[in-house]
Coordinates of C-alpha atoms in Angstrom, one line a residue:
M1 CA 133.1 61.6 138.4
L2 CA 130.0 63.1 139.7
D3 CA 128.0 65.4 137.4
P4 CA 128.9 68.9 138.4
K5 CA 125.1 69.8 137.5
L6 CA 123.9 67.3 140.2
L7 CA 126.1 69.3 142.8
R8 CA 124.8 72.6 141.5
S9 CA 121.1 71.7 141.9
D10 CA 121.1 69.2 144.8
L11 CA 124.3 69.7 146.8
N12 CA 122.8 68.8 150.2
A13 CA 121.4 65.6 149.0
V14 CA 124.8 64.7 147.3
A15 CA 126.4 65.4 150.6
E16 CA 123.9 63.1 152.5
S17 CA 124.6 60.3 150.1
L18 CA 128.3 60.5 150.3
Q19 CA 128.1 60.3 154.1
T20 CA 127.1 56.6 153.6
K21 CA 130.6 56.0 152.3
G22 CA 132.0 57.9 155.3
Y23 CA 133.1 60.8 153.0
T24 CA 132.2 64.3 154.2
L25 CA 131.9 67.0 151.4
D26 CA 132.9 70.4 152.3
C27 CA 129.9 72.1 150.8
E28 CA 131.1 75.6 151.8
A29 CA 134.4 75.1 149.7
F30 CA 132.3 73.8 146.8
L31 CA 129.8 76.8 146.8
A32 CA 132.6 79.3 147.4
L33 CA 134.7 78.1 144.3
E34 CA 131.2 77.9 142.4
A35 CA 130.4 81.4 143.2
Q36 CA 133.9 82.5 142.0
R37 CA 133.5 80.5 138.8
K38 CA 130.2 82.2 138.0
A39 CA 131.3 85.5 138.6
L40 CA 134.5 85.1 136.6
Q41 CA 132.6 83.4 133.9
V42 CA 130.4 86.3 133.4
A43 CA 133.4 88.7 133.5
A44 CA 135.3 86.8 131.0
E45 CA 132.3 86.7 128.6
S46 CA 131.7 90.1 129.0
L47 CA 135.3 91.1 128.2
Q48 CA 135.3 88.8 125.3
Q49 CA 132.4 90.5 123.9
E50 CA 134.0 93.7 124.4
R51 CA 136.9 92.7 122.8
N52 CA 135.1 91.2 119.8
A53 CA 133.0 94.3 119.2
Y54 CA 136.3 96.6 119.5
S55 CA 138.0 94.6 116.9
K56 CA 135.3 94.9 114.6
S57 CA 135.1 98.6 114.9
M58 CA 138.9 99.4 115.5
G59 CA 139.6 99.5 111.7
K60 CA 136.8 102.1 111.2
L61 CA 137.9 104.1 114.2
I62 CA 141.7 104.2 113.1
G63 CA 140.6 105.2 109.6
E64 CA 138.5 108.1 110.9
A65 CA 141.4 109.1 113.2
K66 CA 143.8 109.3 110.4
A67 CA 141.4 111.2 108.3
K68 CA 141.4 113.8 111.1
G69 CA 144.9 113.8 111.7
E70 CA 144.4 112.4 115.1
D71 CA 146.8 110.2 116.9
I72 CA 145.9 106.5 116.6
E73 CA 148.1 105.2 119.2
P74 CA 145.3 105.7 122.2
L75 CA 143.1 103.5 120.0
K76 CA 145.7 100.9 119.7
A77 CA 146.5 100.9 123.3
K78 CA 142.9 100.6 124.4
G79 CA 142.5 97.5 122.1
E80 CA 145.6 96.0 123.7
Q81 CA 144.3 96.7 127.1
I82 CA 140.9 95.1 126.5
K83 CA 143.0 92.1 125.0
N84 CA 145.0 91.7 128.3
D85 CA 142.0 92.2 130.4
S86 CA 140.3 89.5 128.6
A87 CA 143.2 87.2 128.9
A88 CA 143.7 87.7 132.5
A89 CA 139.8 87.1 133.1
D90 CA 140.3 83.7 131.1
L91 CA 143.4 82.7 133.1
A92 CA 141.5 83.5 136.4
L93 CA 138.6 81.5 135.3
T94 CA 140.6 78.7 134.2
E95 CA 142.3 78.5 137.6
V96 CA 139.1 78.5 139.5
Q97 CA 137.8 75.9 137.2
G98 CA 141.0 73.7 137.8
Q99 CA 140.3 74.0 141.4
L100 CA 136.7 72.9 141.0
D101 CA 137.9 69.9 138.8
D102 CA 140.3 68.9 141.5
L103 CA 137.5 68.7 144.1
L104 CA 135.2 67.0 141.8
Q105 CA 137.8 64.4 141.0
G106 CA 138.3 63.5 144.5
L107 CA 134.6 63.0 145.2
P108 CA 133.6 59.3 145.5
N109 CA 130.7 58.0 143.5
I110 CA 127.3 58.1 145.2
P111 CA 126.1 54.9 146.6
H112 CA 122.8 53.4 145.4
S113 CA 120.0 53.5 147.8
S114 CA 120.1 49.9 148.3
V115 CA 123.6 50.0 149.9
P116 CA 123.4 49.5 153.6
A117 CA 125.0 51.8 156.1
G118 CA 128.1 50.7 157.9
K119 CA 131.6 51.5 158.4
T120 CA 133.7 48.2 157.8
E121 CA 133.4 44.7 156.3
D122 CA 131.8 43.6 159.6
D123 CA 128.7 45.8 158.6
N124 CA 128.3 44.1 155.0
I125 CA 125.1 42.2 154.8
E126 CA 124.9 38.5 153.6
L127 CA 122.4 37.9 150.7
R128 CA 122.6 34.2 150.1
R129 CA 124.8 31.0 150.9
W130 CA 125.5 28.1 148.3
G131 CA 126.7 24.7 149.2
T132 CA 127.7 23.3 152.4
P133 CA 131.1 23.2 153.9
R134 CA 132.9 19.9 153.9
Q135 CA 133.2 18.1 157.3
F136 CA 136.7 16.5 157.4
D137 CA 137.4 13.6 159.5
F138 CA 141.2 14.3 159.6
E139 CA 143.2 17.1 160.6
I140 CA 142.8 20.1 158.0
K141 CA 145.9 21.7 156.3
D142 CA 146.1 25.0 154.8
H143 CA 147.1 25.6 151.2
V144 CA 150.7 26.7 152.3
D145 CA 151.4 23.3 153.9
L146 CA 149.6 21.4 151.2
G147 CA 151.6 23.0 148.4
D148 CA 154.8 22.6 150.5
S149 CA 154.2 18.8 151.1
F150 CA 154.7 17.9 147.3
N151 CA 156.9 20.8 146.5
G152 CA 154.3 22.6 144.5
L153 CA 154.1 25.8 146.1
D154 CA 157.3 27.9 147.0
F155 CA 157.3 31.3 148.8
D156 CA 161.0 31.1 150.1
V157 CA 162.4 30.8 146.5
A158 CA 160.1 33.6 145.4
A159 CA 161.3 35.9 148.1
K160 CA 164.8 35.0 146.9
I161 CA 163.9 36.0 143.3
T162 CA 162.0 39.2 144.1
G163 CA 160.7 39.5 147.6
S164 CA 157.8 38.8 150.0
R165 CA 154.2 38.3 148.8
F166 CA 155.3 36.6 145.7
S167 CA 155.2 32.6 145.0
V168 CA 156.3 30.1 142.5
M169 CA 154.3 27.0 141.5
R170 CA 155.4 24.0 140.2
G171 CA 154.3 20.7 138.6
G172 CA 150.5 19.8 139.2
L173 CA 149.7 23.1 141.1
A174 CA 150.9 25.1 138.1
S175 CA 149.0 23.0 136.0
L176 CA 145.9 23.3 138.2
H177 CA 146.3 26.9 138.1
R178 CA 146.3 27.1 134.4
A179 CA 143.4 24.8 134.0
L180 CA 141.5 27.1 136.3
T181 CA 142.2 30.2 134.0
Q182 CA 141.1 28.2 131.0
F183 CA 137.8 26.8 132.6
M184 CA 137.0 30.3 133.7
L185 CA 137.5 31.8 130.2
N186 CA 135.8 29.0 128.4
T187 CA 132.8 29.3 130.5
H188 CA 132.4 33.0 130.3
I189 CA 132.9 32.8 126.4
G190 CA 130.8 29.8 125.7
E191 CA 127.9 30.1 128.2
H192 CA 127.6 33.9 129.3
G193 CA 128.3 35.5 126.0
Y194 CA 131.5 37.3 126.6
E195 CA 134.1 38.1 123.9
E196 CA 137.9 37.4 125.0
V197 CA 140.2 40.4 124.7
Y198 CA 143.8 40.5 125.2
V199 CA 145.0 43.8 126.8
P200 CA 148.3 45.6 127.7
Y201 CA 149.6 44.8 131.3
I202 CA 151.1 48.5 131.3
V203 CA 148.9 51.5 131.2
N204 CA 149.2 55.3 131.2
R205 CA 148.3 57.7 133.7
E206 CA 145.0 58.9 131.8
S207 CA 143.7 55.3 131.8
L208 CA 143.9 54.8 135.8
F209 CA 142.3 58.4 135.9
G210 CA 139.5 57.0 133.8
T211 CA 138.6 54.2 136.1
G212 CA 139.1 56.0 139.3
Q213 CA 142.5 54.6 140.6
L214 CA 144.1 58.2 139.9
P215 CA 144.8 60.3 141.5
K216 CA 143.6 59.2 144.8
F217 CA 145.0 55.8 145.1
E218 CA 148.6 56.1 143.6
E219 CA 150.3 54.5 146.5
D220 CA 148.5 51.2 145.8
L221 CA 150.0 51.0 142.3
F222 CA 153.3 49.9 141.0
K223 CA 154.7 52.9 138.9
L224 CA 157.5 52.3 136.5
N225 CA 160.5 54.6 136.6
D226 CA 159.8 56.0 133.3
E227 CA 159.2 59.6 132.2
R228 CA 156.0 58.6 130.3
E229 CA 154.2 57.8 133.7
F230 CA 153.5 54.2 132.9
Y231 CA 152.1 51.7 135.6
L232 CA 151.6 47.9 136.0
I233 CA 147.9 47.3 136.0
P234 CA 146.1 46.5 139.5
T235 CA 143.2 44.7 137.3
A236 CA 142.2 44.1 133.9
E237 CA 139.2 46.6 134.6
V238 CA 141.5 49.5 133.7
P239 CA 142.7 48.6 130.2
I240 CA 139.5 47.1 129.3
T241 CA 137.2 49.9 130.4
N242 CA 139.6 52.3 128.8
L243 CA 139.2 50.8 125.3
Y244 CA 136.1 53.2 124.9
R245 CA 137.9 56.4 126.4
N246 CA 136.9 59.2 124.1
E247 CA 134.8 56.9 122.1
I248 CA 131.1 57.0 121.0
V249 CA 129.7 53.4 120.4
D250 CA 126.8 52.6 118.4
R251 CA 125.7 49.2 120.0
L252 CA 125.0 48.2 123.6
P253 CA 125.7 46.2 125.6
I254 CA 129.3 45.0 125.0
K255 CA 130.8 42.2 127.2
Y256 CA 134.3 41.4 127.5
V257 CA 136.4 39.0 129.4
S258 CA 140.2 38.9 129.9
H259 CA 142.8 36.9 131.7
T260 CA 145.8 39.1 133.0
P261 CA 148.0 39.3 135.9
C262 CA 147.5 41.8 138.5
F263 CA 150.0 44.0 140.4
R264 CA 149.4 45.8 143.7
S265 CA 151.5 47.3 146.2
E266 CA 149.1 46.5 149.1
A267 CA 149.6 49.8 150.8
G268 CA 148.0 50.0 154.2
S269 CA 147.7 46.3 154.5
Y270 CA 150.9 45.5 156.2
G271 CA 150.7 42.5 158.4
R272 CA 147.5 41.1 156.8
D273 CA 147.4 37.7 155.2
T274 CA 151.2 37.7 155.0
R275 CA 151.1 33.6 155.1
G276 CA 150.2 32.2 151.5
M277 CA 148.5 33.3 148.5
I278 CA 145.5 35.5 149.9
R279 CA 147.1 38.9 149.6
Q280 CA 150.1 39.0 147.1
H281 CA 151.9 41.8 144.9
Q282 CA 151.4 39.6 141.9
F283 CA 148.3 37.5 141.1
E284 CA 146.0 36.6 138.2
K285 CA 142.4 37.2 137.4
V286 CA 139.7 36.4 134.9
E287 CA 138.0 39.7 134.6
M288 CA 134.5 40.6 133.1
V289 CA 133.5 44.0 132.0
Q290 CA 130.4 45.1 130.5
F291 CA 129.4 48.3 128.9
V292 CA 125.7 48.7 129.0
H293 CA 122.7 51.1 128.6
P294 CA 122.0 53.1 131.6
D295 CA 118.6 51.7 132.0
E296 CA 120.1 48.2 132.2
S297 CA 123.0 48.4 134.4
W298 CA 121.4 47.1 137.4
D299 CA 120.1 44.1 135.7
A300 CA 123.6 43.6 134.0
L301 CA 125.0 43.7 137.7
E302 CA 122.8 40.8 138.8
S303 CA 123.6 38.9 135.6
L304 CA 127.4 39.6 136.0
V305 CA 127.2 38.2 139.5
G306 CA 125.4 35.3 138.3
H307 CA 128.3 34.5 135.9
A308 CA 130.9 34.6 138.7
E309 CA 128.8 32.4 140.9
A310 CA 128.5 29.6 138.1
I311 CA 132.1 29.2 138.2
L312 CA 132.1 28.4 142.0
Q313 CA 129.1 26.3 141.4
K314 CA 130.6 24.2 138.8
L315 CA 133.8 23.7 141.0
E316 CA 131.3 22.8 143.8
L317 CA 133.0 25.3 146.2
P318 CA 130.7 26.6 149.1
Y319 CA 130.3 30.3 149.0
R320 CA 128.1 33.3 150.2
S321 CA 127.3 36.6 148.6
V322 CA 127.2 39.8 150.5
I323 CA 126.5 43.6 149.6
L324 CA 128.9 45.8 150.8
C325 CA 128.0 48.6 153.2
G326 CA 128.8 52.3 152.3
G327 CA 132.1 52.2 154.4
D328 CA 133.4 49.2 152.7
L329 CA 132.3 50.4 149.4
G330 CA 134.9 51.4 146.7
F331 CA 135.6 54.9 145.4
S332 CA 134.2 54.4 142.2
A333 CA 131.4 52.1 142.8
A334 CA 127.8 52.8 143.2
K335 CA 127.0 49.3 144.4
T336 CA 129.2 46.2 145.0
I337 CA 128.3 42.7 145.6
D338 CA 131.1 40.3 146.9
L339 CA 131.5 36.6 146.6
E340 CA 133.3 35.0 149.3
V341 CA 134.3 31.2 149.0
W342 CA 134.6 28.8 152.2
L343 CA 138.2 28.1 153.3
P344 CA 138.5 25.2 155.6
S345 CA 141.9 26.2 157.3
Q346 CA 140.4 29.5 158.3
E347 CA 136.9 28.3 159.1
K348 CA 135.5 31.4 157.3
Y349 CA 134.5 32.8 154.0
R350 CA 137.0 35.0 152.0
E351 CA 136.4 37.3 149.1
I352 CA 137.0 35.6 145.6
S353 CA 135.1 37.9 143.4
S354 CA 133.8 41.6 143.6
C355 CA 131.2 42.7 141.3
S356 CA 130.4 46.4 140.9
N357 CA 128.1 48.8 139.1
F358 CA 129.7 52.1 138.6
A359 CA 126.8 53.9 136.7
D360 CA 128.2 56.7 134.7
F361 CA 131.0 57.6 137.0
Q362 CA 133.9 56.0 135.0
A363 CA 132.2 57.0 131.9
R364 CA 132.0 60.7 132.8
R365 CA 135.9 60.5 133.6
M366 CA 136.7 58.7 130.3
K367 CA 134.0 60.4 128.3
A368 CA 132.7 57.1 127.1
R369 CA 129.4 57.3 125.4
F370 CA 126.6 55.8 123.1
R371 CA 124.1 57.2 120.7
N372 CA 120.8 57.0 122.2
A373 CA 117.5 56.7 120.5
E374 CA 117.8 60.2 119.2
G375 CA 121.1 59.5 117.9
K376 CA 122.8 62.0 120.5
P377 CA 125.9 60.9 122.4
E378 CA 124.9 59.9 126.1
L379 CA 127.1 58.6 128.8
L380 CA 126.9 54.9 129.1
H381 CA 127.3 52.6 132.3
T382 CA 129.9 50.3 133.3
V383 CA 129.8 47.1 135.1
N384 CA 132.6 44.7 136.0
G385 CA 133.7 41.9 138.3
S386 CA 136.2 39.1 138.9
G387 CA 135.3 35.7 137.3
L388 CA 137.3 34.8 139.2
A389 CA 140.5 35.6 141.3
V390 CA 142.5 32.7 139.9
G391 CA 144.9 32.5 142.8
R392 CA 142.2 32.7 145.4
T393 CA 140.3 29.9 143.6
L394 CA 143.3 27.9 143.5
V395 CA 143.7 28.1 147.3
A396 CA 140.0 27.2 147.7
V397 CA 140.4 24.2 145.5
I398 CA 143.6 23.0 147.1
E399 CA 141.8 23.3 150.7
N400 CA 138.3 22.2 150.0
Y401 CA 139.6 19.1 147.9
Q402 CA 142.4 17.8 150.1
Q403 CA 142.4 14.3 151.2
A404 CA 143.7 12.6 154.1
D405 CA 147.0 11.4 152.5
G406 CA 147.9 15.0 151.6
S407 CA 146.9 14.7 148.0
I408 CA 144.5 17.1 146.2
A409 CA 141.5 15.7 144.2
I410 CA 141.0 17.4 140.9
P411 CA 137.2 18.8 140.5
A412 CA 135.5 16.8 137.7
V413 CA 135.1 19.9 135.5
L414 CA 138.7 20.6 135.6
Q415 CA 140.0 17.0 135.0
P416 CA 139.7 17.3 130.9
L417 CA 142.0 20.4 131.2
M418 CA 144.6 18.5 133.2
G419 CA 144.9 15.6 130.8
G420 CA 142.4 13.3 132.7
I421 CA 144.3 13.3 136.0
T422 CA 142.2 13.0 139.0
E423 CA 144.4 14.0 141.8
I424 CA 147.7 15.8 142.6
R425 CA 150.3 14.0 144.8

């Protein structure tokens, strides 16, 4: 959530920045509500002062009236009227403040100055490439056909069990999927300094509000039919980041990594990537989350991107990194760098990791703070990214390591986690 003080002090600059994300801020609506809030706050404070003053003097006034034999009911009626007027003023202020809060909660984060202008993913800017796509001397198959050829990947039986956009893995592919997960966790913990954390796969509404999925993106979530308003997590970012909701931490940085399933309804993506594992309702990710000092969050983003890149490099998978333009930037992110892995069957790079700096946007919604050098609470910054999306990494390995006879070679770094086998047939 944006700082209300920033809107009050520099509304036009905020509106101009949000245009980069394709968002039009209704400045007139904000100014009108802000004017109402100021007037109602002055009135409410004035009535509260009058109420306090009258309460202090009421006993004396009643005593004097009784001594004179005067009727004290008018004095009581006046006190009651002031009390009612004060309560009405507080209620009016609360209602307008609620409207302001609703407006603020719907505002996306301000993009960083380095975020390029643009409307769609076609306007994203490539930063660098690593690796050279392999040249095949045989007909390339996609991961669906390869997995089907040795009964390792089954979408039909998953559709019978649940529905479309689910999969069943068997044998070597299931083992490869597990080995990739373990390899990612081991690397981030052993080489990149993350602490592993196990988190719930079901979260409450407050948690999703904290990270910015609610209230705006509820249609993208799987909500449980439960009066407690529980949701399946769309990413481990949600439960991990909310570890410090309403907390004040005494040390930074804090770096967590977690492996979880993720559940997304894919609302609005009908017809996109319906074949295979690229876009599913259930998939798995290894997620990195950092809680950092505000002065260090941009360096933290670069280091986190490097941690995700290290996984791709160890797997020897060609990829490129791109900076997302304003129109493709997420609601809560100030800046996002995507990693896109090469898929031979599509002859293009596809997203496999999204790494973002949210600055204090999520922390303000969650009231996540740290103690600064003066010992005073201050909003921390949050940074996170996939390290990596396991299913998409599996797809990339299957396709990039396919062999002429239809078998899949196992990347060298994964062979110890696969019991020493060198290929899947």
